[in-house]
Tab-separated table of C-alpha atoms in Angstrom:
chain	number	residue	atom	x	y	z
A	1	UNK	CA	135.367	-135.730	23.023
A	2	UNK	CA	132.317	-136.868	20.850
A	3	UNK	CA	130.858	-140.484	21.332
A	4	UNK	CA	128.834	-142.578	19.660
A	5	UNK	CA	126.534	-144.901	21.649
A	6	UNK	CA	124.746	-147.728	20.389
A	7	UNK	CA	121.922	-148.897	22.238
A	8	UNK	CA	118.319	-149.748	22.393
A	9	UNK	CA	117.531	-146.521	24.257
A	10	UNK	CA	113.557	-146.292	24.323
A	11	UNK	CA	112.474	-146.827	27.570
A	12	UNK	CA	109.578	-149.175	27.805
A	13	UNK	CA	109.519	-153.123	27.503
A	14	UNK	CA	113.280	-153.556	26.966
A	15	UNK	CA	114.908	-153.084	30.259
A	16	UNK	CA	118.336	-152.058	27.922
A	17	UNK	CA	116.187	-149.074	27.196
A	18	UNK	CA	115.753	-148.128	30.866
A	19	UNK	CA	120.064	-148.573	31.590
A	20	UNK	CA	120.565	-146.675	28.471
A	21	UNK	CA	118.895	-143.914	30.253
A	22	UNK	CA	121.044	-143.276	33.438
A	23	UNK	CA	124.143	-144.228	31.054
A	24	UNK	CA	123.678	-141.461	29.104
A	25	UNK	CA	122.378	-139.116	31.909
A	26	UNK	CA	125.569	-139.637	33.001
A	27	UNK	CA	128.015	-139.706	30.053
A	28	UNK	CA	126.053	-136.316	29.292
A	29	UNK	CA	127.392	-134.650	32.769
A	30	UNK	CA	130.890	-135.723	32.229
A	31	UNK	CA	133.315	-132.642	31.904
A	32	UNK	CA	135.789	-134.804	29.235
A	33	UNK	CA	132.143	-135.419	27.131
A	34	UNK	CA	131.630	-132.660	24.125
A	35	UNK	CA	128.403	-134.946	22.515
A	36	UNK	CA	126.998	-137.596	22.456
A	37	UNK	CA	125.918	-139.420	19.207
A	38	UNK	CA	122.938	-141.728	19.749
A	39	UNK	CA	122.606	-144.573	17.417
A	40	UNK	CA	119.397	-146.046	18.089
A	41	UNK	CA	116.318	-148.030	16.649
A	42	UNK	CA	113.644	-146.821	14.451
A	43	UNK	CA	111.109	-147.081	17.517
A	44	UNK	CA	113.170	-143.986	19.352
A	45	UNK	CA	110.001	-141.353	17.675
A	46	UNK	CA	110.173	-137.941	19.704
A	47	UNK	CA	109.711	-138.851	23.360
A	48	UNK	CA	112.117	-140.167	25.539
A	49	UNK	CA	114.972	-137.629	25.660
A	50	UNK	CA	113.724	-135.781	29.160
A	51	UNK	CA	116.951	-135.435	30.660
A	52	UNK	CA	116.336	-131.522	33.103
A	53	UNK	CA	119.975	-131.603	34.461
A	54	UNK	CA	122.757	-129.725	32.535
A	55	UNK	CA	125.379	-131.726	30.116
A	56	UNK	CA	126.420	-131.673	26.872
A	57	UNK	CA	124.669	-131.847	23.265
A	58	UNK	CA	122.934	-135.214	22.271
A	59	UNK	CA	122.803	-135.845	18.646
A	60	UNK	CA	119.798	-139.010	18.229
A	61	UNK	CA	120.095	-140.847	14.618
A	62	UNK	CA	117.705	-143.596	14.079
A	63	UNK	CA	119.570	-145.861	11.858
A	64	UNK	CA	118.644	-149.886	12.824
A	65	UNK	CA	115.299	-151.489	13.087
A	66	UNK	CA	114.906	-154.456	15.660
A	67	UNK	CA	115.474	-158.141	13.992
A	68	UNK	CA	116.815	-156.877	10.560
A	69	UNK	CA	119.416	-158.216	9.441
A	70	UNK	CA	121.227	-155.216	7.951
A	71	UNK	CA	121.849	-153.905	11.265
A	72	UNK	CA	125.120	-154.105	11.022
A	73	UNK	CA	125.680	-152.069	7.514
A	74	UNK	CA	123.250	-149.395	8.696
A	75	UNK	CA	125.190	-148.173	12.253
A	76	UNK	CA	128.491	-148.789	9.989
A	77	UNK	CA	127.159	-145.953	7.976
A	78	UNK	CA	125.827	-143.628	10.535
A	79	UNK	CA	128.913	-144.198	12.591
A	80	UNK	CA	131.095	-143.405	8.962
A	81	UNK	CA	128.705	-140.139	8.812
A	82	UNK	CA	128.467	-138.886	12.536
A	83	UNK	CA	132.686	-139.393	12.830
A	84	UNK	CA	132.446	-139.695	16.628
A	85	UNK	CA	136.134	-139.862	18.707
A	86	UNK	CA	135.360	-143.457	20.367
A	87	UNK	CA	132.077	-145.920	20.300
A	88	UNK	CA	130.413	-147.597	23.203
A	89	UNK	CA	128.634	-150.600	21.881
A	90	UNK	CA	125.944	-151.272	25.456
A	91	UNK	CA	124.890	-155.052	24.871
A	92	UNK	CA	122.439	-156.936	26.396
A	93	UNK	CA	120.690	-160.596	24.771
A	94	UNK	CA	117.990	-159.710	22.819
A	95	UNK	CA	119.423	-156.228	22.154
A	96	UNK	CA	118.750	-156.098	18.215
A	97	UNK	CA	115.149	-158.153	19.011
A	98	UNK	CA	114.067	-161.749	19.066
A	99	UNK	CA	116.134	-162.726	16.111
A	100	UNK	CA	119.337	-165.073	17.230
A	101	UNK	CA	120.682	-164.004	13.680
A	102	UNK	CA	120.419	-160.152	13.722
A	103	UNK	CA	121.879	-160.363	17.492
A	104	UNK	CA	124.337	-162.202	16.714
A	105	UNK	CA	125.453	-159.727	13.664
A	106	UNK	CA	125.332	-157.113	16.198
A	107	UNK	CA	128.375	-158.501	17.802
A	108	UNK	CA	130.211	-157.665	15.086
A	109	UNK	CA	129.960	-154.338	15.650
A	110	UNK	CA	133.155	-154.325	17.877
A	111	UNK	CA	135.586	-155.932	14.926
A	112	UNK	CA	133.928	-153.165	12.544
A	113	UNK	CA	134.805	-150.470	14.828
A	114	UNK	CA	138.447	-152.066	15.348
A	115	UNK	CA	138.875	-152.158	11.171
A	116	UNK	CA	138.157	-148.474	11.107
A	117	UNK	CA	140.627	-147.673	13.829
A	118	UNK	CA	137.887	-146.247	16.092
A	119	UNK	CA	138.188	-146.621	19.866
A	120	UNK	CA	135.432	-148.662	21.109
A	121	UNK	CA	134.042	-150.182	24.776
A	122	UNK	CA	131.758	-152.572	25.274
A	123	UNK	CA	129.396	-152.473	28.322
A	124	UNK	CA	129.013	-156.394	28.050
A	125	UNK	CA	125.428	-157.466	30.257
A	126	UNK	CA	124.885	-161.137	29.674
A	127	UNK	CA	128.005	-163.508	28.038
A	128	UNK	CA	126.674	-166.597	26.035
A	129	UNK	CA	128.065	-169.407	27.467
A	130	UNK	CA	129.712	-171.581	25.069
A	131	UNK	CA	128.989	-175.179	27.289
A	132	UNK	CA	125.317	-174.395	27.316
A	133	UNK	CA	125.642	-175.094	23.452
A	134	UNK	CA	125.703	-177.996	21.327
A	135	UNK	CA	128.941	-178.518	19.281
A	136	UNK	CA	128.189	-176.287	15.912
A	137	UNK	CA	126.701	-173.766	17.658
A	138	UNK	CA	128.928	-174.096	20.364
A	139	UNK	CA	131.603	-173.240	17.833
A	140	UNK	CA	129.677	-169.926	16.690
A	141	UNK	CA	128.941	-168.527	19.957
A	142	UNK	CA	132.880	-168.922	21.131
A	143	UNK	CA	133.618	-166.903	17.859
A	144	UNK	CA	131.032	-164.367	18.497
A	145	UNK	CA	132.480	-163.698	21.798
A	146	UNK	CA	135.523	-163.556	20.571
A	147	UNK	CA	134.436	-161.132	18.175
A	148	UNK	CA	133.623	-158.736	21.143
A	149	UNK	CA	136.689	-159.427	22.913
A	150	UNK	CA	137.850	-157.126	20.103
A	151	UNK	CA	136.933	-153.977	21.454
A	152	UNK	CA	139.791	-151.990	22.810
A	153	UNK	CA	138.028	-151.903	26.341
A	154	UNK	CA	135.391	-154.481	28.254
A	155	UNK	CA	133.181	-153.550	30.682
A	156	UNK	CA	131.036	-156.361	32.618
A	157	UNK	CA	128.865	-156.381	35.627
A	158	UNK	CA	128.696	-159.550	36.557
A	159	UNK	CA	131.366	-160.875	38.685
A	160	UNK	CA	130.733	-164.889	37.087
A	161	UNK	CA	131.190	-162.871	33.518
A	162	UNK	CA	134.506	-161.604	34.793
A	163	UNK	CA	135.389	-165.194	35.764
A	164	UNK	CA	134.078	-166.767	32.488
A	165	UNK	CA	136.109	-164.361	30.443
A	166	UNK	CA	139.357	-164.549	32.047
A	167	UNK	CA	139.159	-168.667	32.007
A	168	UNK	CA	137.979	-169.390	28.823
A	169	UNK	CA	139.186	-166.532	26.367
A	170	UNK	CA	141.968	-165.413	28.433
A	171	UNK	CA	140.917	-161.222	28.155
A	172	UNK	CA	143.368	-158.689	28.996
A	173	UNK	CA	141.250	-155.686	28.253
A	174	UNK	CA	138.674	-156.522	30.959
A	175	UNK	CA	136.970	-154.516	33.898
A	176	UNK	CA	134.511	-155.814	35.826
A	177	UNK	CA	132.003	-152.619	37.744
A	178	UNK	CA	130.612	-154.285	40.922
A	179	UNK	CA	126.527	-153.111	40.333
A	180	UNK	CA	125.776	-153.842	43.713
A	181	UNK	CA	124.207	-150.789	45.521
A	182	UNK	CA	124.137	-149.025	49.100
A	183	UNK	CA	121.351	-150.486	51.198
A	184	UNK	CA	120.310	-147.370	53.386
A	185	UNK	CA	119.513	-148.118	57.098
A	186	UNK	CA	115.939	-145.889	56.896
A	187	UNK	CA	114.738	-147.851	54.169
A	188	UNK	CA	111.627	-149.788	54.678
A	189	UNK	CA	111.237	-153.148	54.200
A	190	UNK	CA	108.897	-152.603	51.058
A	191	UNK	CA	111.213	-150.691	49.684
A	192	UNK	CA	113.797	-153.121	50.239
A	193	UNK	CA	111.549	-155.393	48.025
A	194	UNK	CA	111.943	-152.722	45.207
A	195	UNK	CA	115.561	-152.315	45.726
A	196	UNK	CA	116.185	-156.522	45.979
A	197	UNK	CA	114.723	-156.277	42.758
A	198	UNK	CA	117.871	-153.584	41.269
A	199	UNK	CA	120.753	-155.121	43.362
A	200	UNK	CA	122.697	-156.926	40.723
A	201	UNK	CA	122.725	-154.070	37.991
A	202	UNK	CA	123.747	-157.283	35.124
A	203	UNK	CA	119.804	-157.779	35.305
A	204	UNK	CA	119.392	-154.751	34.248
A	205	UNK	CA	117.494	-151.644	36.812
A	206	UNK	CA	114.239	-149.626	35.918
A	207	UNK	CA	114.350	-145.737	36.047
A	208	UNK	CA	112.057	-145.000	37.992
A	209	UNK	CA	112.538	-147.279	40.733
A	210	UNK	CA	116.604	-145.565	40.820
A	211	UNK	CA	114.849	-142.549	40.503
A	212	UNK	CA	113.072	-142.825	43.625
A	213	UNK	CA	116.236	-143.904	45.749
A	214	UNK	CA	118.639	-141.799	44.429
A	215	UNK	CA	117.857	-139.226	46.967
A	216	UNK	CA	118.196	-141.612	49.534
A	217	UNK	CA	121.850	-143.344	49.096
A	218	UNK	CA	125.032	-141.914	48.557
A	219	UNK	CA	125.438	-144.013	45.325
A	220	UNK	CA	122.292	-145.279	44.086
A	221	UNK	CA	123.836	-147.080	41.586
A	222	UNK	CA	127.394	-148.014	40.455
A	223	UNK	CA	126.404	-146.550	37.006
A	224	UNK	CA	128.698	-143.590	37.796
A	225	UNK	CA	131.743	-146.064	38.267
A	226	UNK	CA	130.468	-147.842	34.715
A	227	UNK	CA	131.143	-143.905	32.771
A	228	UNK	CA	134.190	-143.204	34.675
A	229	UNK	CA	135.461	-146.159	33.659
A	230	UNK	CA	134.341	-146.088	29.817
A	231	UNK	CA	135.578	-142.281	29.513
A	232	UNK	CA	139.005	-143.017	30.992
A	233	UNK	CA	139.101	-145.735	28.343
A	234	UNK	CA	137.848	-143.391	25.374
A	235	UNK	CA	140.909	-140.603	26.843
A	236	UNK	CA	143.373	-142.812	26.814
A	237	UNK	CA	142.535	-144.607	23.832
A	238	UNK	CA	141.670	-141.273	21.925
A	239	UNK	CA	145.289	-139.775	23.171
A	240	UNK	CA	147.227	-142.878	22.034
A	241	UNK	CA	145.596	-142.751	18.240
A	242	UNK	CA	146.716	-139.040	18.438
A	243	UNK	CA	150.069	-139.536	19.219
A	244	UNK	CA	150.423	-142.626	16.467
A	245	UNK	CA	149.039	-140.184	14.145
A	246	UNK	CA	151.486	-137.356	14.694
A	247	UNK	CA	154.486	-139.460	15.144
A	248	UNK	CA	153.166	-141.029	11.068
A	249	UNK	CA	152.884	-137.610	10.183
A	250	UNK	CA	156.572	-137.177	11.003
A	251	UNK	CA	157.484	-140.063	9.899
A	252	UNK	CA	156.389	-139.273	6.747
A	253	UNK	CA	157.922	-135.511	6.628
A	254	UNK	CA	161.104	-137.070	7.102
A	255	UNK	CA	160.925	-139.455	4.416
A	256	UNK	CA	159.727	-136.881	1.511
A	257	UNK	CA	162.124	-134.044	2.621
């Protein structure tokens, strides 16, 4: 199975960039994964890809550019040329830059993937909260969400997220990945510091930090649980469209013979 991923993958400022790293590690080792398509921003240049461990084929295209507003039109067109089996959208506030507007044309992406007929998951970070708004823009933001709510799978990490969706929007296509890790018994306390700091994976962990514990817990990090989950969506999702297709395909045999 080939998937598309869009994210802010560079590691460096953006702490996205730094959970789009172990996602991918991941995805990359998963037996059910074929390739992964990388649909990143313009910033990616050569570096970052230093993954060591075996997995499959990682295709990088550079097609949006933080804060412009075509972002939207450009990954519809690399996703239209790459073909990929399924689409994880990984969003985070700020994702697309410090433009409200161009983030808030990035949740589209979701309902574009859903008029193509493509599966799609969304690995949803932060969830605007539509009472922290005034009443116009209160108005936009519950659309926006809504808009993501369109993806054929949700995946949050925030337990309050969980909450939020189910009460106000009513979401049947939710999961919710605790991102709470395994506090080892020989850790010291400065290291507990570091680790304090990584605890709720919503606010998003640094690499190297995981790096440095994942040889010290059984699960580091819940970010394992986060691909299962996503891949399990993208096969069943992937196997349904198949079947729809086929039983068309008969369904039209049958009519013209």
């Amino acid at each position: 199975m080939r998937i598309a991923i869009i994210t802010n993958y560079p590691i460096g400022k953006d702490a996205l960039g730094d959970y789009a790293y172990h996602l991918i590690k991941r995805f990359r080792q998963n037996e059910l994964i074929s390739e992964i398509v990388l649909l990143t921003n313009k910033r990616f240049g050569k570096e970052g890809l230093f993954f060591t461990e075996l997995g499959c084929k990682i295709q990088v295209k550079e097609c949006w550019f933080l804060n412009s507003l075509t972002n939207v039109f450009s990954i519809n067109r690399a996703i239209k040329e790459t073909k990929p089996d399924a689409v994880l959208f990984d969003f985070k506030k700020s994702m697309f830059g410090d433009n409200k507007i161009a983030n808030a044309l990035g949740m589209l992406l979701p309902f574009v993937c859903k008029l193509k007929k493509i599966p799609n998951v969304v690995v949803w970070h932060e969830i605007y909260n539509e009472d922290a708004f005034k009443s116009t823009t209160k108005f936009l933001v519950r659309q926006l969400n809504r808009f993501m709510q369109l993806a054929d799978g949700v995946v949050v990490t925030k337990q309050s997220h969980e909450k939020l969706l189910n009460e106000k929007y009513s979401v049947k296509n939710i999961i919710f990945v605790s991102q709470n890790i395994n506090i080892p018994e020989e850790l010291k306390v400065s290291q507990l510091t570091k680790l304090n700091q990584i605890a709720n994976f919503g606010d998003i962990i640094e690499y190297d930090v995981t790096e440095e514990l994942s040889g010290k817990t059984e699960e580091s990090i819940w970010i394992n649980k986060v691909v299962d989950v996503c891949v399990n969506m993208f096969h069943e999702l992937v196997e349904k469209k198949a079947y729809l297709y086929q039983k068309k395909v008969k369904k039209f045999i049958m009519e013209t013979s």
